[in-house]
Structure formats: C-alpha cells, structure tokens
Short mmCIF file of C-alpha atoms in Angstrom, two decimals:
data_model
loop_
_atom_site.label_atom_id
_atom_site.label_comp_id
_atom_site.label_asym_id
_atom_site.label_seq_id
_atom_site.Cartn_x
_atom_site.Cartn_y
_atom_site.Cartn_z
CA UNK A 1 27.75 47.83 7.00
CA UNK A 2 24.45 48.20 5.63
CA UNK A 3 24.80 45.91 3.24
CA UNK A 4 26.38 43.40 5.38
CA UNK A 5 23.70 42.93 7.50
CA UNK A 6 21.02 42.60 4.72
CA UNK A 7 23.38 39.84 3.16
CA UNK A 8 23.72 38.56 6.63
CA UNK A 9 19.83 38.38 7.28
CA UNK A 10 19.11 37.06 3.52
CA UNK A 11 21.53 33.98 4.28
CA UNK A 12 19.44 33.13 7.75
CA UNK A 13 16.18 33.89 5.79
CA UNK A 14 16.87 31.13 3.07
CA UNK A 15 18.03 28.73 5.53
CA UNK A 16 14.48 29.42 7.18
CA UNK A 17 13.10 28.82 4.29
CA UNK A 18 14.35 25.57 3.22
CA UNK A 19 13.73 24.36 7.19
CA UNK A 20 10.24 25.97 6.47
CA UNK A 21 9.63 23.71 3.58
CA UNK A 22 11.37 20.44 4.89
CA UNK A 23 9.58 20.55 8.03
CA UNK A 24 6.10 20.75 5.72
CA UNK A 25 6.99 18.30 3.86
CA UNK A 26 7.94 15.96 6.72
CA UNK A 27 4.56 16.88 8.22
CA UNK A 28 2.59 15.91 4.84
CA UNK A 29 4.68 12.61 4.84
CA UNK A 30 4.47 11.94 8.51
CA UNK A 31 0.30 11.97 8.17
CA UNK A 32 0.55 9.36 5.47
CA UNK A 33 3.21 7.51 7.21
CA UNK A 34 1.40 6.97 9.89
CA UNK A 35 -1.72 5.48 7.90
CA UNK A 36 1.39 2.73 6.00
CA UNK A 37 2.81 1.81 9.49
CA UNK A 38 -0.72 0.01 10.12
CA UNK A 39 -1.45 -1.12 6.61
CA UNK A 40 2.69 -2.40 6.08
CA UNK A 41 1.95 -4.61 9.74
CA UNK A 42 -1.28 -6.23 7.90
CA UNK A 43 0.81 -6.76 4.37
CA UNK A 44 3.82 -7.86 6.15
CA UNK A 45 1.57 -10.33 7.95
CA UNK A 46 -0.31 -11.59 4.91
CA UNK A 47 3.10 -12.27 3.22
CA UNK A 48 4.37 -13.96 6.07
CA UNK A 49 0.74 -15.91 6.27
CA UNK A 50 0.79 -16.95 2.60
CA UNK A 51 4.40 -18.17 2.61
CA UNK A 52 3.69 -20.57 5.53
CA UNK A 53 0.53 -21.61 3.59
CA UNK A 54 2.87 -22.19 0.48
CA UNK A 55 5.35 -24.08 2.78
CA UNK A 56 2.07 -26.34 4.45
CA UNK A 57 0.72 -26.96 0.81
CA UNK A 58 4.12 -28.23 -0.06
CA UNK A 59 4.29 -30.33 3.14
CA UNK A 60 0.44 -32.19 2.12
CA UNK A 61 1.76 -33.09 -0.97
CA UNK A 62 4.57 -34.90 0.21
CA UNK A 63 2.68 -36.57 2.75
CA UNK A 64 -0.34 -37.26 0.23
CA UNK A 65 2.51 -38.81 -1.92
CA UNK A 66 3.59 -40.76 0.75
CA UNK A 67 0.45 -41.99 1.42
CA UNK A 68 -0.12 -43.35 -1.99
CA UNK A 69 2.84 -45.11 -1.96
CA UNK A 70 1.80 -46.66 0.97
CA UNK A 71 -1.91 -47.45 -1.05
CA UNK A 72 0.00 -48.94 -3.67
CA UNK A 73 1.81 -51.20 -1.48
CA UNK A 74 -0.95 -52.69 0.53
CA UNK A 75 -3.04 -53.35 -3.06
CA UNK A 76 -0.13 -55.02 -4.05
CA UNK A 77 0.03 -57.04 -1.06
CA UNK A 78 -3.67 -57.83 -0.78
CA UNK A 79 -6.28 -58.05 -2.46
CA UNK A 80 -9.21 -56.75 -0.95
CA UNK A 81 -7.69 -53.62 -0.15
CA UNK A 82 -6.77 -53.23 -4.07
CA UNK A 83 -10.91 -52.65 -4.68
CA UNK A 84 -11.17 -50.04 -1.85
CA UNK A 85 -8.32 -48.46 -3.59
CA UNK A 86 -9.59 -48.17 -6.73
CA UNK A 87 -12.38 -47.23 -5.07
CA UNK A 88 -10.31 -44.50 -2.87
CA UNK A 89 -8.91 -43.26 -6.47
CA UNK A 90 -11.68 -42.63 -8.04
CA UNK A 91 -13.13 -40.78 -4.53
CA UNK A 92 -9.81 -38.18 -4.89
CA UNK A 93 -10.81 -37.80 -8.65
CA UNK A 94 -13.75 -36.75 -7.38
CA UNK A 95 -12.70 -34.74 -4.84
CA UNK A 96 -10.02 -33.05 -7.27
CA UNK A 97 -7.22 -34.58 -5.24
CA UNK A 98 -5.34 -35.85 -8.26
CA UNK A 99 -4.25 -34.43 -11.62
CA UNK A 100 -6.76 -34.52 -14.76
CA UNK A 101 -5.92 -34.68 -18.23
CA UNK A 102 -7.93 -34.05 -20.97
CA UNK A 103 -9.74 -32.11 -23.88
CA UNK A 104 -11.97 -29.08 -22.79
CA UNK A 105 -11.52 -25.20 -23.08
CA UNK A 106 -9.67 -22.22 -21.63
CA UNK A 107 -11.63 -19.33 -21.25
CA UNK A 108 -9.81 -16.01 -20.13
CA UNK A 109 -11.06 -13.44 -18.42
CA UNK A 110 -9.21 -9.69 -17.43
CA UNK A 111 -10.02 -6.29 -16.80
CA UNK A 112 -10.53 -3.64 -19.15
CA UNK A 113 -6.79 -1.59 -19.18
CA UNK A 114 -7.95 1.75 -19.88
CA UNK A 115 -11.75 2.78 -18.73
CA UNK A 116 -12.79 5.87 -18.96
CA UNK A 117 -11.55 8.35 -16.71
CA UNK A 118 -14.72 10.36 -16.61
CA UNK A 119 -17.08 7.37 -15.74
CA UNK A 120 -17.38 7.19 -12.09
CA UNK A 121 -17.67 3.84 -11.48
CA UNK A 122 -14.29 1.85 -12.15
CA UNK A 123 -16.31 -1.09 -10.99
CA UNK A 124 -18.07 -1.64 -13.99
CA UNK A 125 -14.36 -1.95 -15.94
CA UNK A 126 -13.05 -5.06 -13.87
CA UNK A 127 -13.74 -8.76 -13.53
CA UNK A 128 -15.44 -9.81 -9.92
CA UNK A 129 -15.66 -12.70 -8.22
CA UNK A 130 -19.07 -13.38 -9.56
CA UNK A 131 -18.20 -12.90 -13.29
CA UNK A 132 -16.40 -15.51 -12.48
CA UNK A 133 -18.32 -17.59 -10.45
CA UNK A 134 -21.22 -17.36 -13.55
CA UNK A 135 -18.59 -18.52 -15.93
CA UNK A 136 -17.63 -21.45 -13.31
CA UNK A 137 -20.85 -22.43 -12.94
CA UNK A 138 -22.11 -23.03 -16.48
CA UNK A 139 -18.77 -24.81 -16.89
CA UNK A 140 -20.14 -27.29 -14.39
CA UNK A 141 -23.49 -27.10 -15.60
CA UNK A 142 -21.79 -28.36 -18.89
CA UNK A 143 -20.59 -31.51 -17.78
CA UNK A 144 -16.87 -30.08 -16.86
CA UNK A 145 -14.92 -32.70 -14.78
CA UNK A 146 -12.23 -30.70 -13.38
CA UNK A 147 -11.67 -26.72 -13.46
CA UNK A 148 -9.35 -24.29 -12.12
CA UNK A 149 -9.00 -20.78 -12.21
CA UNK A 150 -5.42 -19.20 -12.73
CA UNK A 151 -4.26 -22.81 -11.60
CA UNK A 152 -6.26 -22.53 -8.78
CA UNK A 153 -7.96 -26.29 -8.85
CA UNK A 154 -11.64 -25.71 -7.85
CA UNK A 155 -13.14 -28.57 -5.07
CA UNK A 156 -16.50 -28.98 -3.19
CA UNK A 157 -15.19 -26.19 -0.52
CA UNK A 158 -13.22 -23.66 -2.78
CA UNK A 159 -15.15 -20.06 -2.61
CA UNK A 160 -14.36 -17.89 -5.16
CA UNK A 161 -15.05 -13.97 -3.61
CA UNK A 162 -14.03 -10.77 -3.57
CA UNK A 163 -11.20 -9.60 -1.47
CA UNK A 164 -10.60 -5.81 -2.18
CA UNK A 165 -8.43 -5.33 -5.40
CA UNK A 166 -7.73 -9.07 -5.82
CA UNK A 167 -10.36 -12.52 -6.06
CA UNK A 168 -10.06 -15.11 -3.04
CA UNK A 169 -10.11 -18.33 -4.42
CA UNK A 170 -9.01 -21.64 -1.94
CA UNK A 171 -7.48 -18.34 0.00
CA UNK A 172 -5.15 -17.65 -2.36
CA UNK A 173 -5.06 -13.88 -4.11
CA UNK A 174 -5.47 -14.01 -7.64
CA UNK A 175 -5.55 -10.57 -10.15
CA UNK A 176 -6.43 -9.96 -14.07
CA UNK A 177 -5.91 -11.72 -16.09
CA UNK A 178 -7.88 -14.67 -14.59
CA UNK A 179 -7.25 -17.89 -17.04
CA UNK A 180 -10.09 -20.40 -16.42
CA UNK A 181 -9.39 -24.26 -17.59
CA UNK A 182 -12.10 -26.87 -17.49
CA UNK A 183 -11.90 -30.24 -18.52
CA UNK A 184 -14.56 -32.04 -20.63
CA UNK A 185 -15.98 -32.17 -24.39
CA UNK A 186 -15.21 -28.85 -25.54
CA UNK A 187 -18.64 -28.72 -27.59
CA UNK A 188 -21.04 -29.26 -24.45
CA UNK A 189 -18.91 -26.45 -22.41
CA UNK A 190 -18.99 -23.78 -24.84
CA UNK A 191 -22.97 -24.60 -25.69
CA UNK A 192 -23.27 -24.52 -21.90
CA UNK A 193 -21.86 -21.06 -21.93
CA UNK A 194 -23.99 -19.99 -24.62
CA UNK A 195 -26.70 -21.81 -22.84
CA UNK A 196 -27.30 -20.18 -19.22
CA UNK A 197 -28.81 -17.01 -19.28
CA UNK A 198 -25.96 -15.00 -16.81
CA UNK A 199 -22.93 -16.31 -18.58
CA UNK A 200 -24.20 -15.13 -22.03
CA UNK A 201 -25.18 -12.10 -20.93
CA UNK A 202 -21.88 -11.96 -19.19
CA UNK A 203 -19.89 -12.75 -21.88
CA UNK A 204 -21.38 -11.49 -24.77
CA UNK A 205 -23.24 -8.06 -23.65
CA UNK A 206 -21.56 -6.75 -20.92
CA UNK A 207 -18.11 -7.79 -21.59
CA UNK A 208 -18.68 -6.10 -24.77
CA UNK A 209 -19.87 -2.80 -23.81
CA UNK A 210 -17.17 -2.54 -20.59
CA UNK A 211 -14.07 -3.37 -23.23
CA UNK A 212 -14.05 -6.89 -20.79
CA UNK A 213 -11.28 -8.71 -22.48
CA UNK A 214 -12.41 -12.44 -22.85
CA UNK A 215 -11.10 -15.00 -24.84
CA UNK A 216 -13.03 -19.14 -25.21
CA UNK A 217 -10.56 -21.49 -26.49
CA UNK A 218 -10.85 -25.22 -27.33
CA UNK A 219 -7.97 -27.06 -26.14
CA UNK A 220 -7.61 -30.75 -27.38
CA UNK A 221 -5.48 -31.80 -24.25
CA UNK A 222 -5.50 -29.78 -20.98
CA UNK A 223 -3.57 -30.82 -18.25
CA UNK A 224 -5.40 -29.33 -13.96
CA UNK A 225 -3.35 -30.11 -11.22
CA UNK A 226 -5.29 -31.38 -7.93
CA UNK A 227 -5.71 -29.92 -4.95
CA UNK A 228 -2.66 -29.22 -2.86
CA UNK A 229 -4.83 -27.21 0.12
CA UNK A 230 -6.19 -28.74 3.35
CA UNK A 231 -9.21 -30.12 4.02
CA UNK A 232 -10.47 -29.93 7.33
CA UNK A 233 -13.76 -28.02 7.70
CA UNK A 234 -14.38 -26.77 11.38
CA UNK A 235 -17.05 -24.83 11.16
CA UNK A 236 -19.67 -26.35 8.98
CA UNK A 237 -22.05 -29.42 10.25
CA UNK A 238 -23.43 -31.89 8.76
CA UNK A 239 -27.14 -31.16 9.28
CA UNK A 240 -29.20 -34.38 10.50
CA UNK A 241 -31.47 -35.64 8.57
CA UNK A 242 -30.24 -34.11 5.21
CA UNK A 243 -28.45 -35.38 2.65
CA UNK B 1 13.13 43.16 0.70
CA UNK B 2 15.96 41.12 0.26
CA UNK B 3 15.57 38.96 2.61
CA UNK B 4 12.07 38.39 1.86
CA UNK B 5 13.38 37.22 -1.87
CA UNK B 6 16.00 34.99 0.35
CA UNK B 7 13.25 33.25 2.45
CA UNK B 8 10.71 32.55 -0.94
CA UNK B 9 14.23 31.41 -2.29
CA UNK B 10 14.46 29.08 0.62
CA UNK B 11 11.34 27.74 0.32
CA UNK B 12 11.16 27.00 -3.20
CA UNK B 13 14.60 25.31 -2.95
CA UNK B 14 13.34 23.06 -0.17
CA UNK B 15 10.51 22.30 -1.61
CA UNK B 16 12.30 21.27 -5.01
CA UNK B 17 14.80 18.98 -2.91
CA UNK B 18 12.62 17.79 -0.57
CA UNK B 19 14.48 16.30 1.92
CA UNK B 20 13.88 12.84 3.47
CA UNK B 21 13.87 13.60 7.44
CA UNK B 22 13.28 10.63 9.67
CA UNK B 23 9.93 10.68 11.75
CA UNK B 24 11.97 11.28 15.36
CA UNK B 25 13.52 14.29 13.81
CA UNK B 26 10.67 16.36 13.15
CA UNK B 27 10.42 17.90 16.43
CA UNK B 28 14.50 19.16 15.81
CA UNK B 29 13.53 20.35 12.90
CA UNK B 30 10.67 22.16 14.49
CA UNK B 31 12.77 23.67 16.55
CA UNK B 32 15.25 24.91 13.73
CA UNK B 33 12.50 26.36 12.49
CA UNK B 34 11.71 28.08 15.54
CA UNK B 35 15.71 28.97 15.80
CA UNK B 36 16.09 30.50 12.13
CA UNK B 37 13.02 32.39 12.13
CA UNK B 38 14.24 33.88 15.70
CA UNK B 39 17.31 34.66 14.47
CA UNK B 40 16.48 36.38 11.36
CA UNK B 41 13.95 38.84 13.54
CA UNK B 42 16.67 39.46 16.02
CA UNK B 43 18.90 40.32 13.56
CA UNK B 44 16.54 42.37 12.02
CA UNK B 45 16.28 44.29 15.24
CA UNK B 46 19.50 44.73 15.95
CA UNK B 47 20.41 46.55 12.48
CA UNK B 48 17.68 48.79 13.31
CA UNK B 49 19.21 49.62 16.50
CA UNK B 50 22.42 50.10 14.45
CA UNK B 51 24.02 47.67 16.97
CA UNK B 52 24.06 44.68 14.43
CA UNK B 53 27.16 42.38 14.45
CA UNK B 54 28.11 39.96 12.31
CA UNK B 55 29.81 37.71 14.76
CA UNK B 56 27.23 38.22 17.18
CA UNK B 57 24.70 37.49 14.39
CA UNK B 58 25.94 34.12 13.32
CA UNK B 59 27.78 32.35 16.54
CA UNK B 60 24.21 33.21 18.29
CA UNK B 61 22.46 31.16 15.37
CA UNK B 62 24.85 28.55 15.89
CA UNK B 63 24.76 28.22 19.55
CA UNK B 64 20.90 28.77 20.19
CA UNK B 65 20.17 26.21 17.68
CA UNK B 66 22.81 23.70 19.36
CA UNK B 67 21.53 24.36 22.65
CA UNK B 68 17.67 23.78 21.43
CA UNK B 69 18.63 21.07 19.71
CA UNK B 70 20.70 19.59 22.94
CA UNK B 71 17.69 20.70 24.70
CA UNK B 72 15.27 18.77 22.64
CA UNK B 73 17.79 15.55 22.83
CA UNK B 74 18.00 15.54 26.21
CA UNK B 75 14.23 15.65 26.58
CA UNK B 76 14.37 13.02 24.48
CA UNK B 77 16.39 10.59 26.16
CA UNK B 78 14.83 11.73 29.84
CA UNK B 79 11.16 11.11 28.37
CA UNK B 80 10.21 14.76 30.02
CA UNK B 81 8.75 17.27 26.96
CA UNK B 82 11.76 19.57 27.63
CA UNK B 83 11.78 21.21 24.00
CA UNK B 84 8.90 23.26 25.00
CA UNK B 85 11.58 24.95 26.74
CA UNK B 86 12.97 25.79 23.87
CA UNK B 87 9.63 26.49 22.25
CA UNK B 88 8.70 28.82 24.64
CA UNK B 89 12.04 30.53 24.90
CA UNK B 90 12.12 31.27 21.06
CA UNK B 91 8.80 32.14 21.21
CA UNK B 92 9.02 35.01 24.05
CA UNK B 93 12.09 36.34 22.21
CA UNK B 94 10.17 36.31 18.56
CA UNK B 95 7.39 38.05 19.62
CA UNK B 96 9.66 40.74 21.82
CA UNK B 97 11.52 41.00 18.59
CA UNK B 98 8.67 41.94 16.48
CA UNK B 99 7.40 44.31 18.99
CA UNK B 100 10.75 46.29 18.77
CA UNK B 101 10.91 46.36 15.19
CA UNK B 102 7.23 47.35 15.09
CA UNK B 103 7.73 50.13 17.61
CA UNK B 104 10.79 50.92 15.77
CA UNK B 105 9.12 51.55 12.18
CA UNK B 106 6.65 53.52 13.92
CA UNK B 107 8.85 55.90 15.69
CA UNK B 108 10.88 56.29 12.54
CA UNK B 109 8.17 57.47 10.63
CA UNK B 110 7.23 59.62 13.47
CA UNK B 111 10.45 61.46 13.70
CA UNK B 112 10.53 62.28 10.22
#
C-alpha cells in the first residue's frame, strides 16, 4: 500500500515535471516569437517588394527593347531622325542605359571571415558602403566609363549605403563578397587607386591590418550590363539658376 | 523523496525533448501544470490520511484535467477568460492541500 502510493505520486510528479519544463520552454519561445512575428511581416514584405521590382525591371527592358526597335526603324526610314539617334545612343551610353564592353579591372572586395572574437567592434572586420564608395570614386576619378558593383550597373542616381547587414545599391541588397568592375585603361584605374589619398589608405593600410580580403585585377575585356532600373526622380528639383 | 527524484526526472526529460507546443496552447498547458501539481499534493494528502486510493488517485487526474482543459476551451471559443476558473479552483485546493500536509507533519511529530 505504501509503496503504491509513492509509485503512484512519483508517476504524477514526473508528468509535472515534463509539463513544468514544456510550459518554460514554450514561455522562452513564445517571448522570441513574438519579436519574429513583426520582423517575418517586414521580411515577408521585402521579398514580396523585391520580386515585383525584379518582375518591373524585367518589364523596362522589354519595353526599352521595344523602343529601340522602334529607333531603328524610324533612322532607317528618315534621315534626320538617324542623327538624333545616334545622338540618343550615345546619351544612354552615357546614362549607362546600354551594355559596355571593354578592357579595365575587377577589384574585389569582402569581409574578413574570422575577426577576433575578443575585439569589440565587429565593425572594423566588414566592408561598408563607404569602402566602397572610396573605391568607386577613384575608379571614376580614373577615367572609368562604366562600373558596377556585384553587377549592380552604377548611373548618375545609384546610392551606394548602408542598410543594416547588407549595402543598398540602385535598392537592391548586396553582401560580401562585393566584386567591383570598371571599364577603362586598366593602367590609369589602378594609378588612380594608388593615387587618391582614401582609397590607398583603404586598400593598402586598413584592409591590411582588419584581414580585409581585396583582390585588383586587370581584365583585357570586361563585359557591364546597363541599367535595367527606373528612372523617374520625384523628389529632387532642378534648382534654378544652377547648372 | 521519491517523488521529488520523479519530478527533477520530469524536468530534465522535458527539458531534453523539448517539445514544440503551439502559441494558443500555452494557456492548456498552464493549466496542466496547475492540474499535475494539484494532483500530486492531493495525493500526497490523502496517503497521509491513510485514505489514499489508487483509482481515486488517477481517474481524478484524468477528469480534473479534462474538465480544466474543457473549461479553458470553452472560454476560448466564448471569448470570456473562463480558465481562471480553473486557475482559481486548483489554486484554492493546492494551497488547502499544503496546509493539511503541513498541519499533518506537525502533529505527527507532536504525537511522537
């Protein structure tokens, strides 16, 4: 009898127990549930976001293709219109409408795998938006005529900035490794990364002491894809007066 | 003492399987909680009132915690915070419980 009722008592108590346990567990899980509920909404709504923007970019290019048909068609018909179309071509070139080909150099940029786990600042260990936007710069400043980052083709509006764990550029989310093309004479664009004070110091000292991997490659025929995004601007004005 | 060794049992077990329970069943499982750990001092009383019964024991277990559970479903599904019924009803009975079993200890000790 005696026994009986301990065994009895035992069996409830480990039942007890594993409720005990579940239920804190559930509780622990239920905390950080509730913090995911809100952050899946905003991830299922960028997703959702970027594949319509996918779909759009898709859409401009057929109609931009269209539309040069149509060019092509009216210079062959007349012309005067085939000198404003030239003249329209070498506008999109500009712009970085259309696809370049060329010689110029790849530089690429990542993160450092492993940094130390007792520095406190992981921020010194990763690439930012304005590593890069040093490295894009003396590109330009050495003559490039068309660059894009992780196939990314930079134009007069693209921003390249810092988005939490990932780099905004044409408001698209790129991570490490970050591959930059530029197209020009390979010589000038290396010397003009050598050249400019931030990108040397970028790439030579504190890439170095962070364990920054980077990588400057001369490429004898590089092939950047034009702009697919839109092109409206809404916001900004032109100011009077200026130029 | 055993049954102390059967609850740490218990909760080392559950916290090695750690089981997945759905968000809307945390209050049921509150409430088995609640039911077990009722139980298991009632029980405790009884045997020291030598008037413990095994069938008593476990069909009580079974039907309190389908009751709370119907309790807390049916609060549920009316929108009306009707398992604090049951939380309050488990809880009256726990703590009369533990008063028995305290008084009980006591007066043993004071008869011998």
């Amino acid at each position: 009898m005696k026994r009986n009722w301990h065994l009895s008592i035992t069996l409830v108590c480990i039942v007890l127990g594993i409720l005990l346990a579940t239920s804190f567990n559930t509780q622990q899980r239920n905390r950080e549930a509730l913090n995911t509920l809100r952050k899946q909404d905003l991830i299922k709504t960028v997703r959702e976001l970027e594949k319509s923007k996918a779909k759009l970019e898709i859409e401009i290019k057929d109609q931009r293709a269209q539309i040069a048909r149509y060019e092509e068609l009216a210079a062959k018909n007349q012309g005067i219109l085939s000198t404003y179309t030239k003249e329209l071509d070498k506008v999109k070139m500009a712009a970085g409408l259309v696809q370049e080909k060329g010689p110029g150099i790849i530089v690429t940029l990542a993160d450092n795998p492993q940094y130390p786990k007792d520095d406190p600042n992981p921020n010194n260990y990763i690439i930012h938006d304005y590593d890069i936007r040093i490295v894009v710069n003396s590109l330009w400043g050495g003559g490039a005529k068309a660059i894009s980052v992780n196939d990314q083709r930079l134009i007069s509006t693209s921003a390249i900035r810092c988005a939490g764990t990932f780099i905004l550029i044409n408001s698209t989310r790129l991570s490490s490794p970050y591959t930059i093309k530029a197209i020009g004479d390979p010589e000038k664009l290396e010397n003009a990364l050598n050249e400019d004070i931030n990108s040397r110091r970028f790439m030579n000292e504190i890439a170095n002491f962070y364990g920054l991997k980077k990588s400057v490659t001369r490429s004898p025929s590089l092939v950047i894809k034009g702009y697919n995004g839109g092109l409206l601007v809404d916001k900004a004005k032109v100011v009077e007066g200026g130029d | 003492m055993l049954p102390l060794i059967g609850l740490i049992l218990g909760i080392i077990l559950g916290l090695i399987l750690n089981i997945p329970v759905p968000i809307n069943w945390s209050k049921y499982l509150g409430i088995a909680v609640l039911a077990a750990l009722d139980s298991a001092i009632g029980g405790l009383r009884a045997s020291l009132e030598m008037k413990f019964n095994e069938k008593l024991f476990f069909t009580g277990i079974f039907s309190n915690t389908l009751m709370a559970a119907f309790i807390v479903y049916m609060g549920d599904k009316l929108g009306v915070d009707l398992y604090l019924a049951a939380v309050v009803a488990f809880g009256v009975r726990l703590f009369q419980n533990l008063a028995l079993v305290r008084r009980h200890y006591f007066q043993k000790r004071h008869w011998e």
